[in-house]
Amino acid sequence: MSDSNSLFTPQELREWQLALAEADRYNIFCHCRKCDREWVASTQVPCTCGSTNIEYIACWQFPDD
């Protein structure tokens, strides 16, 4: 989609992108593939079991209900 077909003005698009980046920065759902532990963190950290085989999902991707 070209900029001329965008639903947002350039400023609105920048604000939307910043809001998503902020949500990503502080709300990361983490799932350890080794021990199945789940937690929310602000950074991509290893599991307390020592595994670095972690699935990271930005929390904004989950519905609010």
CSV table of C-alpha atoms in Angstrom, one decimal:
chain,number,residue,atom,x,y,z
A,1,MET,CA,0.0,0.0,0.0
A,2,SER,CA,1.5,3.3,-1.0
A,3,ASP,CA,1.6,6.3,1.4
A,4,SER,CA,-1.2,8.0,-0.6
A,5,ASN,CA,-3.5,5.1,0.1
A,6,SER,CA,-2.7,5.0,3.9
A,7,LEU,CA,-5.5,5.3,6.4
A,8,PHE,CA,-3.2,7.4,8.6
A,9,THR,CA,-1.5,10.7,8.2
A,10,PRO,CA,2.3,10.4,8.4
A,11,GLN,CA,2.1,11.8,12.0
A,12,GLU,CA,-0.7,9.3,13.0
A,13,LEU,CA,1.3,6.5,11.5
A,14,ARG,CA,4.4,7.5,13.5
A,15,GLU,CA,2.4,7.7,16.7
A,16,TRP,CA,0.8,4.3,16.1
A,17,GLN,CA,4.2,2.7,15.4
A,18,LEU,CA,5.6,4.3,18.6
A,19,ALA,CA,2.6,3.0,20.6
A,20,LEU,CA,3.3,-0.6,19.3
A,21,ALA,CA,7.0,-0.3,20.0
A,22,GLU,CA,6.2,0.8,23.6
A,23,ALA,CA,3.8,-2.1,24.1
A,24,ASP,CA,6.5,-4.5,22.8
A,25,ARG,CA,9.1,-3.0,25.0
A,26,TYR,CA,7.3,-3.5,28.3
A,27,ASN,CA,4.9,-6.4,27.7
A,28,ILE,CA,6.5,-9.6,26.3
A,29,PHE,CA,4.8,-12.9,26.9
A,30,CYS,CA,7.5,-15.6,27.4
A,31,HIS,CA,7.0,-19.3,27.2
A,32,CYS,CA,9.8,-21.7,27.9
A,33,ARG,CA,9.8,-24.6,25.5
A,34,LYS,CA,11.9,-26.8,27.9
A,35,CYS,CA,9.8,-26.6,31.1
A,36,ASP,CA,6.6,-24.9,29.9
A,37,ARG,CA,7.0,-22.0,32.4
A,38,GLU,CA,5.1,-18.8,31.2
A,39,TRP,CA,5.7,-15.2,32.4
A,40,VAL,CA,5.5,-11.6,31.2
A,41,ALA,CA,8.7,-9.6,31.1
A,42,SER,CA,10.0,-6.3,29.7
A,43,THR,CA,13.0,-7.9,28.0
A,44,GLN,CA,13.7,-11.2,26.3
A,45,VAL,CA,15.3,-13.1,29.2
A,46,PRO,CA,16.2,-16.8,29.7
A,47,CYS,CA,14.0,-19.0,31.9
A,48,THR,CA,14.7,-19.6,35.5
A,49,CYS,CA,15.4,-23.3,34.6
A,50,GLY,CA,18.3,-22.0,32.6
A,51,SER,CA,16.9,-22.6,29.1
A,52,THR,CA,17.3,-20.0,26.4
A,53,ASN,CA,14.8,-21.9,24.1
A,54,ILE,CA,12.1,-19.3,24.8
A,55,GLU,CA,9.1,-18.2,22.7
A,56,TYR,CA,8.6,-14.5,22.9
A,57,ILE,CA,5.2,-12.9,21.9
A,58,ALA,CA,4.4,-9.2,22.1
A,59,CYS,CA,1.4,-9.0,24.5
A,60,TRP,CA,-0.4,-6.5,22.3
A,61,GLN,CA,-1.1,-9.4,20.0
A,62,PHE,CA,-3.6,-10.9,22.5
A,63,PRO,CA,-7.2,-9.8,22.7
A,64,ASP,CA,-8.3,-7.8,25.7
A,65,ASP,CA,-11.3,-9.9,26.5
